[in-house]
XYZ file of C-alpha atoms in Angstrom:
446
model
C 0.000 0.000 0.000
C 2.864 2.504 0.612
C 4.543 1.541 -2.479
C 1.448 2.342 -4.465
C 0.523 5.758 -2.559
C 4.505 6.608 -2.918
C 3.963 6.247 -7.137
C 0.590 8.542 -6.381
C 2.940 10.776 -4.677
C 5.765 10.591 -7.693
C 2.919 10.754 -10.455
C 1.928 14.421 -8.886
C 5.279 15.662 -9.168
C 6.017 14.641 -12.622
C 2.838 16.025 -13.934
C 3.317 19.053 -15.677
C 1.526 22.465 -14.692
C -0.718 22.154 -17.007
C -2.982 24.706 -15.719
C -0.061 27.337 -16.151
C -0.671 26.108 -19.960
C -4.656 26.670 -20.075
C -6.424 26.031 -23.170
C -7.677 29.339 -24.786
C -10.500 30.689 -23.062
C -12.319 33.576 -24.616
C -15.831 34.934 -23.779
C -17.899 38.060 -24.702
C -21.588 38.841 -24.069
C -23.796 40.162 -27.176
C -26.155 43.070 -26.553
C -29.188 40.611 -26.222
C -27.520 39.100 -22.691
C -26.627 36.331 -24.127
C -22.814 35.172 -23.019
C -20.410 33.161 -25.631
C -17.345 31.515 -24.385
C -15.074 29.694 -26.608
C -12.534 27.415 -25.999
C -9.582 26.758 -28.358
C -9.199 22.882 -29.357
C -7.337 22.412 -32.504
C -6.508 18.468 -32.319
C -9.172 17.932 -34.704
C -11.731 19.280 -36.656
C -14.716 18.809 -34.529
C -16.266 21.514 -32.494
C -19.278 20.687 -29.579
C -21.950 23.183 -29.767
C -23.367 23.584 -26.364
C -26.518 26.305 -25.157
C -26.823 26.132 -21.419
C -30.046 27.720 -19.502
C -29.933 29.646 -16.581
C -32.869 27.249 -15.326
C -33.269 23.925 -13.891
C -35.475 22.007 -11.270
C -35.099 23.870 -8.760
C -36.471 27.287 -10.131
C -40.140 25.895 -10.887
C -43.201 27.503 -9.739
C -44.153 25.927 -7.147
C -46.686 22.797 -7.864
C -44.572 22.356 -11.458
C -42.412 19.946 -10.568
C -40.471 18.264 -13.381
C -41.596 21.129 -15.854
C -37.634 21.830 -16.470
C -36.891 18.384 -17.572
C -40.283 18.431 -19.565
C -39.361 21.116 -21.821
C -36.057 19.779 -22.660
C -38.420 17.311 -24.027
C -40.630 19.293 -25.636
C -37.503 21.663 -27.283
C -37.175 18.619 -30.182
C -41.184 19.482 -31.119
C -40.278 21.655 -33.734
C -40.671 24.939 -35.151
C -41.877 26.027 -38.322
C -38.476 26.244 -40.106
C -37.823 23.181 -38.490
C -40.534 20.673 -38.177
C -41.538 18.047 -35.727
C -38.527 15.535 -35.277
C -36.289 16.522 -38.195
C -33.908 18.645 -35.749
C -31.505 15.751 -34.597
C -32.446 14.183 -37.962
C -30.253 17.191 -39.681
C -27.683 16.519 -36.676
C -27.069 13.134 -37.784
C -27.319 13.383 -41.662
C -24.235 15.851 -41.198
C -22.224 13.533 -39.085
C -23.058 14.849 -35.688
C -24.895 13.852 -32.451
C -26.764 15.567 -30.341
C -28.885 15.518 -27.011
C -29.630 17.400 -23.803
C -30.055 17.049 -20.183
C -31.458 18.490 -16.897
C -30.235 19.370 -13.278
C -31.650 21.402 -10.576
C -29.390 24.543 -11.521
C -29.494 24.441 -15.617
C -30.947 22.941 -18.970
C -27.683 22.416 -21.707
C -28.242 21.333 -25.550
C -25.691 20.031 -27.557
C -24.318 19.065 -30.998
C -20.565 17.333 -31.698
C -20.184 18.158 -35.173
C -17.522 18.711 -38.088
C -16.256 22.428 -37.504
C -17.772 23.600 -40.581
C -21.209 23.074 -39.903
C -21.095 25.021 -36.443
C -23.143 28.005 -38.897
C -25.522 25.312 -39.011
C -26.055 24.067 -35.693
C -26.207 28.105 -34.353
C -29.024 28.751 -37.142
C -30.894 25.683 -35.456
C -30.551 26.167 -32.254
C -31.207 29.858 -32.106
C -34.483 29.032 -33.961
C -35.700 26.818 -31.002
C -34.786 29.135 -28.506
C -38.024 31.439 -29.356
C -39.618 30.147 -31.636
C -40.652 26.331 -30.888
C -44.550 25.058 -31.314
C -46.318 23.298 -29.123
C -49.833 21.935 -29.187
C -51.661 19.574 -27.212
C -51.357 16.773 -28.744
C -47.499 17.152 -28.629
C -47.070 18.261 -25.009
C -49.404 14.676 -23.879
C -46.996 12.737 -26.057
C -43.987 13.886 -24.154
C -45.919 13.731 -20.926
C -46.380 10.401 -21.080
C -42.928 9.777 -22.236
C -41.618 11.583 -19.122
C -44.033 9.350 -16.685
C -43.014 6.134 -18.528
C -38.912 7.300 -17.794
C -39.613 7.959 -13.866
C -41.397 4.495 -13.788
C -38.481 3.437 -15.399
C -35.742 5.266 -14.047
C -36.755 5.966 -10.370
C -40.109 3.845 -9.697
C -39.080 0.966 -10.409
C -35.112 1.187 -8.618
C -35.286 1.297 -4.837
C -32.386 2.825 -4.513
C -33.393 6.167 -6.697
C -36.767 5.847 -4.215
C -34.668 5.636 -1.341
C -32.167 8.988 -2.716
C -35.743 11.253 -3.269
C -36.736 10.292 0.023
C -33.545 11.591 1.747
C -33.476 14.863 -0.648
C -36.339 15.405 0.697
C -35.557 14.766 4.011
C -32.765 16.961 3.407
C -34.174 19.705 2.449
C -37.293 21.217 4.118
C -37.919 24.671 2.093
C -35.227 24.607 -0.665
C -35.891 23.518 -4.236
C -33.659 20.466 -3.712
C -35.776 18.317 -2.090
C -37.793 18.027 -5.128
C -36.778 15.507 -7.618
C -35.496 16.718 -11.134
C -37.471 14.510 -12.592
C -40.863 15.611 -10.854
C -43.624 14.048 -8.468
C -45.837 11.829 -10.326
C -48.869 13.780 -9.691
C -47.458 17.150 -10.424
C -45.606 15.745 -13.924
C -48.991 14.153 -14.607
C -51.241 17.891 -14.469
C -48.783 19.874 -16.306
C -50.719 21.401 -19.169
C -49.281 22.672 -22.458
C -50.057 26.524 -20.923
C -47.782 25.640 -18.014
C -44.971 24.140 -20.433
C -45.566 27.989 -22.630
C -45.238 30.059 -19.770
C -42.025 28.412 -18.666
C -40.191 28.661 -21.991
C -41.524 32.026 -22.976
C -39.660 33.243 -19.351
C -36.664 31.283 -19.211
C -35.545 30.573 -22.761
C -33.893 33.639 -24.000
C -30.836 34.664 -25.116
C -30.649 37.103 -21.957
C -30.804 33.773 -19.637
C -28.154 31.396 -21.587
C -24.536 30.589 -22.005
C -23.537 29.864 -25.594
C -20.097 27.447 -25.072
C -17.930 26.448 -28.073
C -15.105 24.283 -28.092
C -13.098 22.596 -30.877
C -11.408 23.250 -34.286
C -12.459 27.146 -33.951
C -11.227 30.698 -33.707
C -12.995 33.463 -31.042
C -13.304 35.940 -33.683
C -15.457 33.646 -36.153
C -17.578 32.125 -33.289
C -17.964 35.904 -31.571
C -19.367 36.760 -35.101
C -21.624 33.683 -35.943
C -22.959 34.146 -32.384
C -23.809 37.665 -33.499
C -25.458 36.437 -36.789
C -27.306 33.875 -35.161
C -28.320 34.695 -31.903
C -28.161 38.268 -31.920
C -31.084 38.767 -32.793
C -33.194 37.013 -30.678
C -35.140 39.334 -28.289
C -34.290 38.706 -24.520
C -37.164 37.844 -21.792
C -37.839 40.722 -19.475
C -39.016 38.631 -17.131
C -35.566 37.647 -15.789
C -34.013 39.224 -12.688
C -31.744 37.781 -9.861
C -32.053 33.966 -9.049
C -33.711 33.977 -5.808
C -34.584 30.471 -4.355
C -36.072 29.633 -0.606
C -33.077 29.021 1.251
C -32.527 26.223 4.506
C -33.274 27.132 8.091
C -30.905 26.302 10.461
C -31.034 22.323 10.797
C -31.669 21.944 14.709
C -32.041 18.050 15.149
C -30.781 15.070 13.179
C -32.903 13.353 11.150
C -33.505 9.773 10.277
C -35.486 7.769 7.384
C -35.662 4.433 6.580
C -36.937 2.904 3.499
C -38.061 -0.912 3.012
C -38.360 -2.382 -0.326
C -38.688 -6.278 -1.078
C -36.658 -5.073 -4.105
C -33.215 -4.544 -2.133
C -30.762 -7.541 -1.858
C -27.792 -5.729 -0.761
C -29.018 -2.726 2.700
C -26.676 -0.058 3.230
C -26.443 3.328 5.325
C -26.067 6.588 4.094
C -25.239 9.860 5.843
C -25.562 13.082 4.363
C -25.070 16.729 5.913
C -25.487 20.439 3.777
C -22.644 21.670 2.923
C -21.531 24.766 1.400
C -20.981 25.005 -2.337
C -18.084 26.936 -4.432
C -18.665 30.640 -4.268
C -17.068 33.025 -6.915
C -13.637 34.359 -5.479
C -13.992 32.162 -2.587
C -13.646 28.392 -3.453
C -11.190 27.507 -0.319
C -14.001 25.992 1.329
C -15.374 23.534 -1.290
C -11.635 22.996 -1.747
C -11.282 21.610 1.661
C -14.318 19.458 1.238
C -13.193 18.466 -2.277
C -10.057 16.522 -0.386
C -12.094 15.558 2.834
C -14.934 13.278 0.342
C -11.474 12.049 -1.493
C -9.304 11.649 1.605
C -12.293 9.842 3.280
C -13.851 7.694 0.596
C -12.414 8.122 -2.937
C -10.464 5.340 -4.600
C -12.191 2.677 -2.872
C -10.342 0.471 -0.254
C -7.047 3.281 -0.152
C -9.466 5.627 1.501
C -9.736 6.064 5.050
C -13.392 3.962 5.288
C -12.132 1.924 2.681
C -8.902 1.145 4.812
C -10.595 0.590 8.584
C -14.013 -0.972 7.564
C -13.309 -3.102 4.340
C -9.661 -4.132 5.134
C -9.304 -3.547 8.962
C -12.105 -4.375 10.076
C -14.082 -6.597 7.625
C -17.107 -5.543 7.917
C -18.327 -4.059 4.863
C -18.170 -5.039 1.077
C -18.226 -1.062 0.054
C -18.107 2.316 1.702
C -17.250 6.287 0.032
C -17.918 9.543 0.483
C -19.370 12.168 -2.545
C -19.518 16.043 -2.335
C -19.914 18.232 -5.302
C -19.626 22.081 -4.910
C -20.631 22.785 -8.043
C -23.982 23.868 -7.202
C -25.534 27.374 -7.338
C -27.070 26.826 -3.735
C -25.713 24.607 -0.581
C -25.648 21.013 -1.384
C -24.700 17.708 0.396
C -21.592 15.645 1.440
C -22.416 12.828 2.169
C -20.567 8.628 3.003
C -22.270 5.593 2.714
C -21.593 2.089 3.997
C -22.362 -0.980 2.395
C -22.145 -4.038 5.621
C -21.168 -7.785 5.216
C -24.265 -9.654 5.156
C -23.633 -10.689 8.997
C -23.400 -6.812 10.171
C -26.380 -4.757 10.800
C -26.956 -1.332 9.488
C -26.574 -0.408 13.539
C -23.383 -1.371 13.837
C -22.091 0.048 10.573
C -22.993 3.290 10.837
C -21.224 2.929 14.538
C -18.320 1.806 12.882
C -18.570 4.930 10.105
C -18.820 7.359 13.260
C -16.078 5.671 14.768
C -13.828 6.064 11.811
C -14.734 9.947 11.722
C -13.560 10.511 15.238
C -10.470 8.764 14.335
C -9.992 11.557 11.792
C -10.560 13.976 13.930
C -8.186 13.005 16.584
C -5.712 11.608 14.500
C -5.798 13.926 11.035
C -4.565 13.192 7.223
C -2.003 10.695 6.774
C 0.283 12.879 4.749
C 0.551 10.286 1.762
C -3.387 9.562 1.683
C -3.340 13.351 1.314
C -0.651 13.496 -1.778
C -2.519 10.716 -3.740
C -6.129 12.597 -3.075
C -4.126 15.956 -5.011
C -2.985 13.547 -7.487
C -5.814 11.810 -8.615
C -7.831 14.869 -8.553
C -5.329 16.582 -10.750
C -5.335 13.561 -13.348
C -8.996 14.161 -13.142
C -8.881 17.553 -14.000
C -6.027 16.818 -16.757
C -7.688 13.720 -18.658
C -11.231 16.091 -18.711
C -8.808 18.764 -20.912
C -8.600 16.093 -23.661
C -12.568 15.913 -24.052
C -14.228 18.798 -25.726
C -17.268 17.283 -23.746
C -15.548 17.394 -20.766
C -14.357 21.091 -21.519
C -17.316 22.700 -22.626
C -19.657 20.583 -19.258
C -16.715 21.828 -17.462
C -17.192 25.585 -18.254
C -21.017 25.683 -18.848
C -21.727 23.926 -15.611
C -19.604 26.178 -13.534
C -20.771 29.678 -15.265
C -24.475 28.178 -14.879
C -23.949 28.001 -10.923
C -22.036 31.365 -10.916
C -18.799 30.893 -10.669
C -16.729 32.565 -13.592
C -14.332 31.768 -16.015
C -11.587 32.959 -13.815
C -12.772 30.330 -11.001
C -12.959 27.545 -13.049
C -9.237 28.081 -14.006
C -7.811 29.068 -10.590
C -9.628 25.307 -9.225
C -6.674 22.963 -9.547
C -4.756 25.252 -7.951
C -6.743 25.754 -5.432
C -6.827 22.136 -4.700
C -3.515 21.862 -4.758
C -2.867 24.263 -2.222
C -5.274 22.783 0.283
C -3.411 21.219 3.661
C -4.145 18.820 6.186
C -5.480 22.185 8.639
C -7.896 22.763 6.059
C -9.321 19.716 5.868
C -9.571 19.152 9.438
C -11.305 22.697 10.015
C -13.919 21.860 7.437
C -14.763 18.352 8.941
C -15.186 19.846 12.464
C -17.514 21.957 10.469
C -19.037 19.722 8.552
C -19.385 16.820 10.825
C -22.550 17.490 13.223
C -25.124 15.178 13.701
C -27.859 17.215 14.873
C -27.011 18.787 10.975
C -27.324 15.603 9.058
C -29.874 13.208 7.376
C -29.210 9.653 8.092
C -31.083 6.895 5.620
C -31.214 3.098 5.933
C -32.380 1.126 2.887
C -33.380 -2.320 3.617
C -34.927 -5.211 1.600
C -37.120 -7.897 1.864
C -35.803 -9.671 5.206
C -35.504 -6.114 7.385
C -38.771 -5.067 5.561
C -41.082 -7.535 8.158
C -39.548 -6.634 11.373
């Protein structure tokens, strides 16, 4: 184990700085709001064509849930240049793909293409951001669609039951605690008026991010941009993003979900925790390491180490945190026990191994190998114009800036063990957490 964690260590100081050697990053905002950032990838020529909306799950009115994700649906109905299912049908005949996706902070839309037909995939998707059609008869096709996905996706997996449960659990009066994908009622009496309303507010030039990477230079996207998306006229319905924000968590809180479904139980803890703030992304830093340091590359982790090796009594255990959230979000560890060891006694043993963090801090190599993988992490993303373009759209749609997603890596870098400790005595309350069981069919009758 040493030898491996001393390679970890080696690997990080080989590594180039290859943030000191950024790829081109170039943005500008057009007079309609709209913001264009384009990054420089010349390897090939391909460029990814990415919108990203200032609007997720967690802005709906109140009663809408899962009207976000059912737009992004609804965006492929057509408009009257182009018509009902022939916009990813033009996608493909040039080459390309394309799709889009949801989250509680944005809505993104992308094409991969060959670099010349970027004029092409602006034209298109300027023409959808104003001017799609919608009728009835397409907004209860897609509706029915989106059910059939949650009975697929969520319904029907305990596990995604068990994670809505605990968001909500989580979060009593922020948007979080509502699933992405909707409640069933809700989804099922959205109306075609709702689904208007929501697009004629939120998708506008003055509420998106236009990223470009690939085979491109600024000065040709910055004037497509203009050609295209210029002008579209802005909503004036958008203003500050103002969400319901967390009172102070005063007791711990505990679910537990039975399913027959579940063969393999497991604990999970979760606690809010802040997310990165422009300027000031120390914090999330420290956090960053702690979910690494505590439960990242599986059995070299600290839970990994004491409850799978040590100890024997689990088959799995990590920790997640994300910062990259426009609001506070969780960090949170889970244990997966040995058939023979109850839920009890593993989330004993999980406490246990946080006091022993506490009291006995970072082992200095565990810490080395955390920096290093998360700075191959940030490295191998550089070679995907996916990964570049998510990278930057994700960040600027949770309002950081293109200054913090560069300065990041070396922010991580320069976290220390004192940082890390100071956040987990932070962090690590349990009168400020949300602690879930998930059992199957054997817990489920007692």
């Amino acid at each position: 184990m040493r030898k491996i964690l001393g390679l970890a260590v080696l690997a990080m100081a080989w590594v180039p700085n290859v943030w000191a050697q950024q790829v081109p990053v170039t943005s500008y905002r057009l007079e309609n709001g709209m913001d264009v950032v384009v990054i420089e990838d010349h390897r090939a020529p391909i460029v990814t064509h990415m919108v990203w909306y200032r609007v997720g799950a967690a802005d709906e009115p109140v009663g809408k849930s899962g009207i976000a994700h059912f737009l992004e649906h609804l965006m492929f109905k057509g408009t009257e240049a182009v018509p009902d299912g022939i916009f990813s049908e033009v996608i493909e005949a040039n080459g390309g793909e394309d799709n889009a996706f949801t989250s509680q902070d944005y809505t993104a839309y992308y094409q991969q293409v060959a670099a010349d037909r970027l004029p092409l995939m602006m034209e298109m998707e300027a023409d959808r951001m104003r001017g799609l059609i919608l009728d009835d008869a397409a907004m209860l096709t897609e509706r029915d669609v989106v059910l059939e996905e949650r009975a697929l996706r969520t319904d029907s997996d305990p596990g995604s039951l068990f994670s809505e449960q605990r968001n909500a659990a989580q979060f009593l009066n922020h948007p979080y605690g509502t699933p992405i994908i909707g409640w069933p009622d809700e989804v099922d009496a959205l109306t075609l008026q709702d689904a208007l309303d929501f697009y004629a507010l939120f998708y506008a030039p003055n509420n998106a991010i236009l990223v470009v990477a690939g085979d491109v230079e600024p000065a040709d996207v910055f004037a497509l941009a203009k050609q295209y998306y210029g002008p579209v006229v802005p909503s004036d319905g958008i203003g500050k993003r103002v969400r319901p924000q967390e009172p102070p968590q005063r007791a711990e809180r505990r679910i537990i979900f039975r399913d027959p479904r579940v063969a393999t139980p497991y604990v999970m803890r979760t606690y809010l925790a802040p997310n990165r703030q422009p300027g000031a992304q120390a914090q999330a830093a420290a956090l960053t390491l702690l979910a690494d340091v505590l439960g990242g590359g599986g059995i070299t982790s600290l839970l990994g180490q004491r409850l799978q090796i040590e100890e024997e009594i689990a088959l799995a255990s990590g920790a997640f945190y994300s910062g990259l959230s426009y609001d506070p979000d969780t960090f949170g560890m889970y244990v997966v026990p040995t058939p023979e060891v109850s839920l009890e006694e593993a989330e004993t043993r999980l406490d246990a191994t946080l006091e022993y963090l506490l009291e006995n801090g970072v082992d200095p190599d565990r810490l080395a190998r955390s920096k290093a993988t998360l700075l191959a992490d940030e490295t191998y993303a550089m070679d995907s114009q996916m990964g570049l373009t998510r990278r930057y759209g994700a960040a600027l749609t949770s309002g950081l800036t293109v200054e913090d997603v560069q300065a990041w890596p070396d922010i991580l870098q320069a976290v220390t063990e004192d940082d890390i400790l100071a956040a987990a005595r932070d962090l690590l309350n349990i009168r400020q957490s949300v602690t879930g069981y998930l059992k199957g069919e054997e817990e489920a009758s007692q």
